[in-house]
mmCIF file of C-alpha atoms in Angstrom:
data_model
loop_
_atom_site.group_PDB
_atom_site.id
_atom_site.type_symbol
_atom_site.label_atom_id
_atom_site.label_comp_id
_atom_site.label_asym_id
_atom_site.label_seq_id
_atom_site.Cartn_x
_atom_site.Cartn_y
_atom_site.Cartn_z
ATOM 1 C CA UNK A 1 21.747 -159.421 -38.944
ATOM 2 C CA UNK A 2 18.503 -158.506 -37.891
ATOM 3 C CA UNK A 3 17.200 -161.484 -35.116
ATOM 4 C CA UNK A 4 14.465 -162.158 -32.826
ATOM 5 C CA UNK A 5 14.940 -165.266 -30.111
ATOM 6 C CA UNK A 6 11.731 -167.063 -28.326
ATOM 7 C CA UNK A 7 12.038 -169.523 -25.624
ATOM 8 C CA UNK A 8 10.760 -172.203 -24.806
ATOM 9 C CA UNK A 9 10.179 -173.352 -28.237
ATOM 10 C CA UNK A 10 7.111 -175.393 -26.913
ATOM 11 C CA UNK A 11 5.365 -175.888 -23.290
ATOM 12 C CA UNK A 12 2.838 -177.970 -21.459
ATOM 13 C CA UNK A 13 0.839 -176.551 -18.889
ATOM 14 C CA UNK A 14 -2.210 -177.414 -17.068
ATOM 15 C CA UNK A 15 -4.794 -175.195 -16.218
ATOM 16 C CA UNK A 16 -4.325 -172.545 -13.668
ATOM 17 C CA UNK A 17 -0.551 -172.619 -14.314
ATOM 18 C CA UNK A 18 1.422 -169.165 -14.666
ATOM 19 C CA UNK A 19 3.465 -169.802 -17.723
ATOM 20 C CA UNK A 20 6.676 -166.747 -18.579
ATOM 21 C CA UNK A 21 7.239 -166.970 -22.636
ATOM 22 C CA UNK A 22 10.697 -165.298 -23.012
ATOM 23 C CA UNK A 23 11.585 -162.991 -26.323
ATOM 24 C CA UNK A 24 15.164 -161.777 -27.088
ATOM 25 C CA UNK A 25 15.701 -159.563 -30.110
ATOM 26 C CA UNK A 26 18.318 -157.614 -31.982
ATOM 27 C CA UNK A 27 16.986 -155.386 -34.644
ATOM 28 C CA UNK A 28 18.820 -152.521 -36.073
ATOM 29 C CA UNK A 29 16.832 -149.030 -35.447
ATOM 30 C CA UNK A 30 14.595 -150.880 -33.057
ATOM 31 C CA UNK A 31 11.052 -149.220 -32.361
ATOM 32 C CA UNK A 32 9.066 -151.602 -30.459
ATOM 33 C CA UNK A 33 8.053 -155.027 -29.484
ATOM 34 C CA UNK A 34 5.030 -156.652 -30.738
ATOM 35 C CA UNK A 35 3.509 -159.685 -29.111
ATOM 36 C CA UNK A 36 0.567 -162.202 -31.716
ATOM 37 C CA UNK A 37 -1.145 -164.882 -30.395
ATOM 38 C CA UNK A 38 -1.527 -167.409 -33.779
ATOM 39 C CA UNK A 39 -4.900 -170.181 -33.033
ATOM 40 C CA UNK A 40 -5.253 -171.658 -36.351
ATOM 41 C CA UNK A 41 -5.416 -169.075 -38.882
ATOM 42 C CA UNK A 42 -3.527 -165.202 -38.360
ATOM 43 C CA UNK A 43 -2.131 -163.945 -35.816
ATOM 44 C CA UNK A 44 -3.921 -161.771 -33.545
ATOM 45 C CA UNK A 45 -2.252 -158.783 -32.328
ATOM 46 C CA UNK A 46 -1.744 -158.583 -28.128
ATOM 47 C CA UNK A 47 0.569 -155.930 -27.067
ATOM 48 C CA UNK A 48 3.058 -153.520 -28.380
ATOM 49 C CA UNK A 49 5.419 -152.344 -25.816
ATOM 50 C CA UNK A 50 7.760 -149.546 -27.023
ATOM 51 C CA UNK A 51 9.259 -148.059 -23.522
ATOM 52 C CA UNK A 52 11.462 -150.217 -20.792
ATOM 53 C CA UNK A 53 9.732 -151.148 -17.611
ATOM 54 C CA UNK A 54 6.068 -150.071 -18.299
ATOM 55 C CA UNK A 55 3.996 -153.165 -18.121
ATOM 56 C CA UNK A 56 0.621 -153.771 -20.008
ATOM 57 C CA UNK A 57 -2.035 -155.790 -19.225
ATOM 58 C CA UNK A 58 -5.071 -157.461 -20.720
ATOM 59 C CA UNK A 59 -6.575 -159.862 -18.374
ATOM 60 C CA UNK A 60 -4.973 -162.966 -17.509
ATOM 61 C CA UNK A 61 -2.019 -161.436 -19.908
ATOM 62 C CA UNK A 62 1.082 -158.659 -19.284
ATOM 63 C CA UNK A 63 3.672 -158.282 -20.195
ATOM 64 C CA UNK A 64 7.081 -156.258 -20.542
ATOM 65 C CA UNK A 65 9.942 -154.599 -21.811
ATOM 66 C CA UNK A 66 13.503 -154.719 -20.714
ATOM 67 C CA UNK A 67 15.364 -152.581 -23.816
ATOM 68 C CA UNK A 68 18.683 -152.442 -21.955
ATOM 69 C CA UNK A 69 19.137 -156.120 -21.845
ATOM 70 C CA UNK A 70 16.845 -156.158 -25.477
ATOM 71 C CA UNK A 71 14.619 -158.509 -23.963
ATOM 72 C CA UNK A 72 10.810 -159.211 -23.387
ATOM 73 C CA UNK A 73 8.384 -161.494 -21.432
ATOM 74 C CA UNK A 74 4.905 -162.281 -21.741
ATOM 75 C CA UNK A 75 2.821 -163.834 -18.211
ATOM 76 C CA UNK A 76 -0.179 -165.623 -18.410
ATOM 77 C CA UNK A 77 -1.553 -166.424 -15.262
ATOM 78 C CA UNK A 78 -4.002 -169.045 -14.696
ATOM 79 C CA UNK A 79 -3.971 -170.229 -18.055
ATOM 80 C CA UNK A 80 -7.199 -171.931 -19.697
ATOM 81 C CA UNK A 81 -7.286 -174.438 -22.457
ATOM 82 C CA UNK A 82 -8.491 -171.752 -24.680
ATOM 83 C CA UNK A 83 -5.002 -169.773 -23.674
ATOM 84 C CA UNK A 84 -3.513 -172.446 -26.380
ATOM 85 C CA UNK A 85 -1.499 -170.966 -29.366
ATOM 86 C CA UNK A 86 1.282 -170.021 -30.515
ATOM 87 C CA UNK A 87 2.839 -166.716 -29.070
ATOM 88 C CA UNK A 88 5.124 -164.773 -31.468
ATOM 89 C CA UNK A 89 7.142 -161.887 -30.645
ATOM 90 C CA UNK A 90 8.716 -159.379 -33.194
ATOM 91 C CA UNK A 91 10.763 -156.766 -33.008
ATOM 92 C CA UNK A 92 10.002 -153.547 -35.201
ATOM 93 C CA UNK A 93 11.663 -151.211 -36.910
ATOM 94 C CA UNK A 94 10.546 -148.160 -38.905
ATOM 95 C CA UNK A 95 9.681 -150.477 -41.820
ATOM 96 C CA UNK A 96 9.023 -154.117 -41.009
ATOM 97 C CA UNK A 97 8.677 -156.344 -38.399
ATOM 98 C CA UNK A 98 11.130 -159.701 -37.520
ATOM 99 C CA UNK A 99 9.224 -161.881 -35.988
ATOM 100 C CA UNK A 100 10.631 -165.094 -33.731
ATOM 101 C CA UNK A 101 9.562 -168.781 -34.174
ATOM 102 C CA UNK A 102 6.731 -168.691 -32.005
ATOM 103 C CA UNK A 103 6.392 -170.816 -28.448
ATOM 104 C CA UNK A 104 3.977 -173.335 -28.871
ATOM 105 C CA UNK A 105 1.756 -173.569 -25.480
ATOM 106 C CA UNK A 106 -0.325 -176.648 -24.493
ATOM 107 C CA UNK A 107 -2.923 -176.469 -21.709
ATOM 108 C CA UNK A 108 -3.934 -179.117 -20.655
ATOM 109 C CA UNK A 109 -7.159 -179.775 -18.865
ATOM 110 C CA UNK C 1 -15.923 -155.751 -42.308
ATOM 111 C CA UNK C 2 -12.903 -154.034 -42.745
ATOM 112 C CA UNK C 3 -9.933 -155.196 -43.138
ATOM 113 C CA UNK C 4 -7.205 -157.368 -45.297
ATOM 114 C CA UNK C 5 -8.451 -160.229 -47.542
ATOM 115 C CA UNK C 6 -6.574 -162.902 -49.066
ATOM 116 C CA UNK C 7 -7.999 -164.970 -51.588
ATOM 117 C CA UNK C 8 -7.340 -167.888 -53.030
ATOM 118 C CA UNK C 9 -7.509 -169.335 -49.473
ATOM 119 C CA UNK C 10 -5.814 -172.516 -50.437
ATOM 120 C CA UNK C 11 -3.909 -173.663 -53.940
ATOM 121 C CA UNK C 12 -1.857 -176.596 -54.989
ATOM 122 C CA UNK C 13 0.376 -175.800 -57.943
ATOM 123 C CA UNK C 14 2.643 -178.410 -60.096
ATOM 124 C CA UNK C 15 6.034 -177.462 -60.350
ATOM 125 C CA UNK C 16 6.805 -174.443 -63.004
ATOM 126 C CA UNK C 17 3.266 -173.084 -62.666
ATOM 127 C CA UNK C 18 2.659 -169.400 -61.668
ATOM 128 C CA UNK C 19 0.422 -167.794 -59.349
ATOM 129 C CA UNK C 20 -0.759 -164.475 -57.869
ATOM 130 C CA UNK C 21 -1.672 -164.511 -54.411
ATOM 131 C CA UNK C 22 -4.031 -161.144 -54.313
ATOM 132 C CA UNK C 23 -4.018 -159.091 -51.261
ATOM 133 C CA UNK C 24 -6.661 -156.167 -50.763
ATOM 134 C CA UNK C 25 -7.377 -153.878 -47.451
ATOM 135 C CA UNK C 26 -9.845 -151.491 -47.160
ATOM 136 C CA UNK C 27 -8.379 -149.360 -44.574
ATOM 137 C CA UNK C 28 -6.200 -146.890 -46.422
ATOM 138 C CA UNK C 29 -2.958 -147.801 -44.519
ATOM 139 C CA UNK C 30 0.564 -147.153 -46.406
ATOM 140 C CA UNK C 31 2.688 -149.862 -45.325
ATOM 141 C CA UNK C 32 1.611 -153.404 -46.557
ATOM 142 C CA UNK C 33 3.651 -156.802 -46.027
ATOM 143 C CA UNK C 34 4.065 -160.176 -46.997
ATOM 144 C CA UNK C 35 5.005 -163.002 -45.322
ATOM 145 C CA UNK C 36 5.322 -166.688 -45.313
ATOM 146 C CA UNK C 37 5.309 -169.291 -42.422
ATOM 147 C CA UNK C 38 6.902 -172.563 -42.424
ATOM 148 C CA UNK C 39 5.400 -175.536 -40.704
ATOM 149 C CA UNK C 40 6.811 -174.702 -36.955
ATOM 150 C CA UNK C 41 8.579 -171.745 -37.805
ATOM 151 C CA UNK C 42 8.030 -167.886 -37.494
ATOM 152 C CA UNK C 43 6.748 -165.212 -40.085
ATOM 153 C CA UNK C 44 9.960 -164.431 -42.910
ATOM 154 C CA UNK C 45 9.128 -161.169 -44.611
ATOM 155 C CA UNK C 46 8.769 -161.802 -48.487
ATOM 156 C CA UNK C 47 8.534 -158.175 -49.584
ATOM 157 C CA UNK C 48 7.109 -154.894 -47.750
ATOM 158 C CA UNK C 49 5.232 -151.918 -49.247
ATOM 159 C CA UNK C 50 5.168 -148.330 -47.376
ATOM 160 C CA UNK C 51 3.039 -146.766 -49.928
ATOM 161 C CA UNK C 52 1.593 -147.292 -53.355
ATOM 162 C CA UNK C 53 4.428 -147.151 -56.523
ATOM 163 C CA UNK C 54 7.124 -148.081 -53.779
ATOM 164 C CA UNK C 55 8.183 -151.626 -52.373
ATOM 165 C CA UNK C 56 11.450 -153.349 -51.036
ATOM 166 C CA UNK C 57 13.036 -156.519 -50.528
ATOM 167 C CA UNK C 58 12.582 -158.588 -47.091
ATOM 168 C CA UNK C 59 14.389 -161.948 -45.683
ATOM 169 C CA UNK C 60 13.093 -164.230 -48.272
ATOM 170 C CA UNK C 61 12.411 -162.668 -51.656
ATOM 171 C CA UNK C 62 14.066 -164.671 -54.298
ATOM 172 C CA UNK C 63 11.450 -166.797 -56.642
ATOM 173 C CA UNK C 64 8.988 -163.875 -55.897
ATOM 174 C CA UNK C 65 7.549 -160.124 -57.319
ATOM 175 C CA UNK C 66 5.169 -157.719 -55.865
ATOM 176 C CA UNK C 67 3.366 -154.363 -57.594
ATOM 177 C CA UNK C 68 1.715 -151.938 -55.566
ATOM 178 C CA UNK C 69 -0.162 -149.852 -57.892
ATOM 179 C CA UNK C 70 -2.759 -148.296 -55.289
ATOM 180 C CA UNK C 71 -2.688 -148.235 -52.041
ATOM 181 C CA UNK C 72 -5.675 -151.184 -51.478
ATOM 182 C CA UNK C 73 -3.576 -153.805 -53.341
ATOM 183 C CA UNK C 74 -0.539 -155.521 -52.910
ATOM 184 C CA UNK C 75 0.033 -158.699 -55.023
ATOM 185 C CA UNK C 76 3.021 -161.439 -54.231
ATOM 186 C CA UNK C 77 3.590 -163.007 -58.115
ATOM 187 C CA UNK C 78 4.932 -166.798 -58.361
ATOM 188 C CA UNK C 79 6.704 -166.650 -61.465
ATOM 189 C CA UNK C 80 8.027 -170.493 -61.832
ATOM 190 C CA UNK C 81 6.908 -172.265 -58.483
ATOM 191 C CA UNK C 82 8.726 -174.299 -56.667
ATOM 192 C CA UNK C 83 8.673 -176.750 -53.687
ATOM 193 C CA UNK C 84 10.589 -174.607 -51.897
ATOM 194 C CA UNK C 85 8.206 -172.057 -51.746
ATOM 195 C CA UNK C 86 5.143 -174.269 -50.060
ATOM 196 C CA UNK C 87 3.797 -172.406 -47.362
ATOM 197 C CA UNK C 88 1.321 -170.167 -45.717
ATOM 198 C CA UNK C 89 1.709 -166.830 -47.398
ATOM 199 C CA UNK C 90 0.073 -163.933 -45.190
ATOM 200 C CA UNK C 91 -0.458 -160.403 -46.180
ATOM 201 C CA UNK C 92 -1.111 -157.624 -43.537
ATOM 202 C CA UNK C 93 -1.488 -153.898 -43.467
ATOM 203 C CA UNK C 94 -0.156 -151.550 -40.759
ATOM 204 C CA UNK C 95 -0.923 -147.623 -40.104
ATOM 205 C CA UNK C 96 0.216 -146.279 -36.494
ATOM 206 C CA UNK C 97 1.353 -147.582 -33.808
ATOM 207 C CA UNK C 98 -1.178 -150.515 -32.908
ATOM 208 C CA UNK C 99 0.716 -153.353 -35.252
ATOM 209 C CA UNK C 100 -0.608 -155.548 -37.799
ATOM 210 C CA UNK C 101 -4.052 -156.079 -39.244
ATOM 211 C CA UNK C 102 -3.566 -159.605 -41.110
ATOM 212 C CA UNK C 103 -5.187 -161.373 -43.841
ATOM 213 C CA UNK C 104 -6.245 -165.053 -42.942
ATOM 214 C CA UNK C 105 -3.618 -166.554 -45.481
ATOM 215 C CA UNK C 106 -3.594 -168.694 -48.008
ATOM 216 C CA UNK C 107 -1.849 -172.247 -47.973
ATOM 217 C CA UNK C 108 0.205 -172.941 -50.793
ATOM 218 C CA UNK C 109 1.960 -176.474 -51.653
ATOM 219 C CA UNK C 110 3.688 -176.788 -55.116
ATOM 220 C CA UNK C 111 4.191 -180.711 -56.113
#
Protein backbone atom coordinates (compact mmCIF):
# COMPACT_ATOMS: atom_id res chain seq x y z
CA UNK A 1 0.00 0.00 0.00
CA UNK A 2 0.66 3.20 -1.34
CA UNK A 3 2.38 5.54 1.80
CA UNK A 4 3.94 8.77 2.33
CA UNK A 5 5.88 9.41 5.95
CA UNK A 6 6.61 13.18 7.36
CA UNK A 7 8.66 13.86 10.32
CA UNK A 8 8.59 15.71 12.78
CA UNK A 9 4.94 15.72 13.08
CA UNK A 10 5.19 19.29 14.66
CA UNK A 11 8.23 21.83 15.50
CA UNK A 12 9.05 25.00 17.33
CA UNK A 13 11.50 27.24 16.07
CA UNK A 14 12.51 30.71 16.63
CA UNK A 15 13.40 33.02 14.14
CA UNK A 16 16.54 32.68 12.21
CA UNK A 17 16.56 28.92 12.93
CA UNK A 18 17.39 26.38 9.96
CA UNK A 19 14.66 23.86 10.39
CA UNK A 20 15.13 20.09 7.96
CA UNK A 21 11.29 18.71 7.48
CA UNK A 22 11.93 15.02 6.52
CA UNK A 23 9.46 13.08 3.83
CA UNK A 24 9.64 9.27 3.26
CA UNK A 25 7.37 7.74 0.65
CA UNK A 26 6.49 4.50 -1.05
CA UNK A 27 4.24 4.85 -3.99
CA UNK A 28 3.87 2.31 -6.64
CA UNK A 29 4.95 3.78 -10.27
CA UNK A 30 6.41 6.75 -8.49
CA UNK A 31 6.86 10.04 -10.67
CA UNK A 32 7.77 12.75 -8.42
CA UNK A 33 7.71 14.50 -5.16
CA UNK A 34 5.61 17.41 -4.48
CA UNK A 35 6.18 19.72 -1.57
CA UNK A 36 2.59 22.40 -0.29
CA UNK A 37 2.92 24.77 2.19
CA UNK A 38 -0.98 24.83 3.85
CA UNK A 39 -1.51 28.69 5.96
CA UNK A 40 -5.09 28.56 6.64
CA UNK A 41 -6.93 27.75 3.62
CA UNK A 42 -5.19 25.41 0.41
CA UNK A 43 -2.21 24.40 0.01
CA UNK A 44 0.16 26.26 -1.99
CA UNK A 45 2.32 24.42 -4.27
CA UNK A 46 6.47 24.80 -3.51
CA UNK A 47 8.51 22.37 -5.36
CA UNK A 48 8.26 19.30 -7.42
CA UNK A 49 11.40 17.38 -7.54
CA UNK A 50 11.31 14.41 -9.98
CA UNK A 51 15.27 13.48 -10.39
CA UNK A 52 17.75 12.30 -7.32
CA UNK A 53 20.27 14.80 -6.16
CA UNK A 54 19.24 18.00 -8.09
CA UNK A 55 18.32 20.54 -5.52
CA UNK A 56 15.78 23.48 -6.01
CA UNK A 57 15.59 26.54 -4.47
CA UNK A 58 13.24 29.42 -3.80
CA UNK A 59 14.66 31.76 -1.35
CA UNK A 60 15.03 30.91 2.13
CA UNK A 61 13.61 27.30 0.80
CA UNK A 62 15.40 24.00 -1.09
CA UNK A 63 15.06 21.25 -1.10
CA UNK A 64 15.80 17.56 -2.40
CA UNK A 65 15.48 14.26 -3.65
CA UNK A 66 17.11 11.08 -2.57
CA UNK A 67 14.98 8.28 -4.85
CA UNK A 68 17.36 5.46 -3.93
CA UNK A 69 16.68 5.65 -0.29
CA UNK A 70 12.80 7.08 -1.45
CA UNK A 71 13.30 9.93 0.64
CA UNK A 72 13.03 13.84 0.64
CA UNK A 73 13.94 16.97 2.71
CA UNK A 74 12.85 20.38 2.68
CA UNK A 75 15.50 23.40 4.44
CA UNK A 76 14.37 26.54 5.49
CA UNK A 77 16.95 28.67 6.60
CA UNK A 78 16.45 31.58 8.72
CA UNK A 79 12.96 31.02 9.19
CA UNK A 80 10.43 34.05 9.82
CA UNK A 81 7.18 33.95 11.65
CA UNK A 82 5.48 34.20 8.39
CA UNK A 83 7.52 30.73 7.41
CA UNK A 84 4.56 29.15 9.74
CA UNK A 85 2.40 26.33 8.15
CA UNK A 86 2.01 23.25 7.59
CA UNK A 87 4.44 21.52 5.04
CA UNK A 88 3.00 18.49 3.17
CA UNK A 89 4.82 16.25 0.99
CA UNK A 90 3.25 13.78 -1.59
CA UNK A 91 4.40 11.42 -3.64
CA UNK A 92 2.94 11.15 -7.31
CA UNK A 93 2.14 8.80 -9.55
CA UNK A 94 0.76 8.95 -13.10
CA UNK A 95 -2.72 9.54 -11.64
CA UNK A 96 -2.92 10.94 -8.13
CA UNK A 97 -1.01 12.20 -5.55
CA UNK A 98 -0.54 10.57 -1.65
CA UNK A 99 0.08 13.09 0.35
CA UNK A 100 1.72 12.75 4.17
CA UNK A 101 0.23 14.29 7.39
CA UNK A 102 1.84 17.47 7.15
CA UNK A 103 4.68 18.90 9.82
CA UNK A 104 3.26 21.55 11.65
CA UNK A 105 6.06 24.46 12.09
CA UNK A 106 5.92 27.18 14.80
CA UNK A 107 8.17 30.25 14.65
CA UNK A 108 8.38 31.88 17.19
CA UNK A 109 9.37 35.48 17.51
CA UNK B 1 -8.87 34.95 -12.00
CA UNK B 2 -8.36 31.66 -13.10
CA UNK B 3 -8.49 28.91 -11.45
CA UNK B 4 -10.60 26.17 -9.24
CA UNK B 5 -13.64 27.36 -7.21
CA UNK B 6 -15.40 25.66 -4.56
CA UNK B 7 -18.55 26.83 -3.38
CA UNK B 8 -20.51 26.36 -0.74
CA UNK B 9 -17.48 27.53 1.33
CA UNK B 10 -18.86 26.21 4.53
CA UNK B 11 -22.15 23.81 5.33
CA UNK B 12 -23.49 22.09 8.35
CA UNK B 13 -25.74 19.17 7.46
CA UNK B 14 -28.02 16.96 10.00
CA UNK B 15 -27.46 13.48 9.75
CA UNK B 16 -29.14 11.67 6.49
CA UNK B 17 -29.11 14.93 4.52
CA UNK B 18 -27.39 15.13 1.06
CA UNK B 19 -25.18 17.52 -0.48
CA UNK B 20 -23.19 18.43 -3.60
CA UNK B 21 -20.05 20.06 -3.07
CA UNK B 22 -19.56 21.80 -6.76
CA UNK B 23 -16.16 22.11 -8.12
CA UNK B 24 -15.45 24.28 -11.37
CA UNK B 25 -11.86 25.31 -13.05
CA UNK B 26 -11.45 27.35 -15.79
CA UNK B 27 -8.22 26.15 -17.01
CA UNK B 28 -9.02 23.25 -19.29
CA UNK B 29 -6.86 20.69 -17.36
CA UNK B 30 -7.90 16.78 -17.63
CA UNK B 31 -7.14 15.41 -14.38
CA UNK B 32 -9.34 16.77 -11.46
CA UNK B 33 -9.28 15.47 -7.67
CA UNK B 34 -10.94 15.42 -4.55
CA UNK B 35 -9.84 15.33 -1.32
CA UNK B 36 -10.65 15.63 2.28
CA UNK B 37 -8.51 16.69 5.35
CA UNK B 38 -9.01 15.70 8.81
CA UNK B 39 -8.33 18.00 11.69
CA UNK B 40 -4.30 17.31 11.93
CA UNK B 41 -4.11 14.94 9.30
CA UNK B 42 -2.99 14.90 5.55
CA UNK B 43 -5.06 15.14 2.21
CA UNK B 44 -7.02 11.32 1.56
CA UNK B 45 -8.02 11.22 -2.07
CA UNK B 46 -11.93 10.83 -2.32
CA UNK B 47 -12.16 10.23 -6.06
CA UNK B 48 -9.88 11.46 -9.13
CA UNK B 49 -10.93 12.46 -12.67
CA UNK B 50 -8.31 12.33 -15.74
CA UNK B 51 -10.74 13.58 -18.19
CA UNK B 52 -14.39 14.32 -18.67
CA UNK B 53 -16.90 10.89 -18.85
CA UNK B 54 -14.03 9.03 -16.85
CA UNK B 55 -13.34 8.90 -12.96
CA UNK B 56 -11.91 6.32 -10.36
CA UNK B 57 -11.90 5.42 -6.90
CA UNK B 58 -9.18 6.94 -4.32
CA UNK B 59 -8.31 6.05 -0.45
CA UNK B 60 -11.55 7.11 0.95
CA UNK B 61 -14.54 6.79 -1.36
CA UNK B 62 -17.25 4.95 0.37
CA UNK B 63 -20.45 7.32 1.40
CA UNK B 64 -19.47 9.37 -1.76
CA UNK B 65 -20.19 9.84 -5.94
CA UNK B 66 -18.64 12.05 -8.45
CA UNK B 67 -19.81 12.86 -12.38
CA UNK B 68 -17.59 14.49 -14.64
CA UNK B 69 -19.64 15.46 -17.49
CA UNK B 70 -17.24 18.26 -19.00
CA UNK B 71 -14.10 18.88 -18.39
CA UNK B 72 -14.78 22.36 -16.08
CA UNK B 73 -16.82 20.37 -13.50
CA UNK B 74 -16.29 17.82 -11.14
CA UNK B 75 -18.96 17.33 -8.40
CA UNK B 76 -18.33 15.07 -5.00
CA UNK B 77 -22.32 13.95 -4.16
CA UNK B 78 -23.22 13.22 -0.30
CA UNK B 79 -25.85 10.83 -0.69
CA UNK B 80 -26.88 10.10 3.19
CA UNK B 81 -24.29 12.19 5.32
CA UNK B 82 -22.72 11.16 8.01
CA UNK B 83 -20.46 12.26 10.94
CA UNK B 84 -17.91 10.45 9.64
CA UNK B 85 -17.57 12.35 6.74
CA UNK B 86 -17.02 16.03 8.56
CA UNK B 87 -14.23 17.60 7.03
CA UNK B 88 -12.56 19.97 4.70
CA UNK B 89 -13.31 18.69 1.25
CA UNK B 90 -10.79 20.26 -1.42
CA UNK B 91 -10.99 19.98 -5.11
CA UNK B 92 -7.92 20.73 -7.38
CA UNK B 93 -7.04 20.49 -11.01
CA UNK B 94 -3.66 19.41 -12.44
CA UNK B 95 -2.24 19.65 -16.23
CA UNK B 96 1.73 19.11 -16.56
CA UNK B 97 4.18 18.80 -14.54
CA UNK B 98 3.91 21.91 -12.08
CA UNK B 99 1.32 20.05 -9.44
CA UNK B 100 -1.86 21.14 -8.12
CA UNK B 101 -3.96 24.23 -8.61
CA UNK B 102 -6.50 23.94 -5.51
CA UNK B 103 -9.81 25.20 -4.69
CA UNK B 104 -10.00 27.01 -1.21
CA UNK B 105 -12.33 24.18 0.27
CA UNK B 106 -15.25 23.97 1.82
CA UNK B 107 -15.75 22.88 5.59
CA UNK B 108 -18.26 20.41 6.12
CA UNK B 109 -19.61 19.11 9.69
CA UNK B 110 -22.70 16.75 9.66
CA UNK B 111 -24.49 16.70 13.32
Amino acid sequence: EDKVVQSPLSLVVHEGDTVTLNCSYEVTNFRSLLWYKQEKKAPTFLFMLTSSGIEKKSGRLSSILDKKELFSILNITATQTGDSAVYLCAGYNNNDMRFGAGTRLTVKP
Amino acid sequence: NAGVTQTPKFRILKIGQSMTLQCTQDMNHNYMYWYRQDPGMGLKLIYYSVGAGITDKGEVPNGYNVSRSTTEDFPLRLELAAPSQTSVYFCASMQGIYGYTFGSGTRLTVV
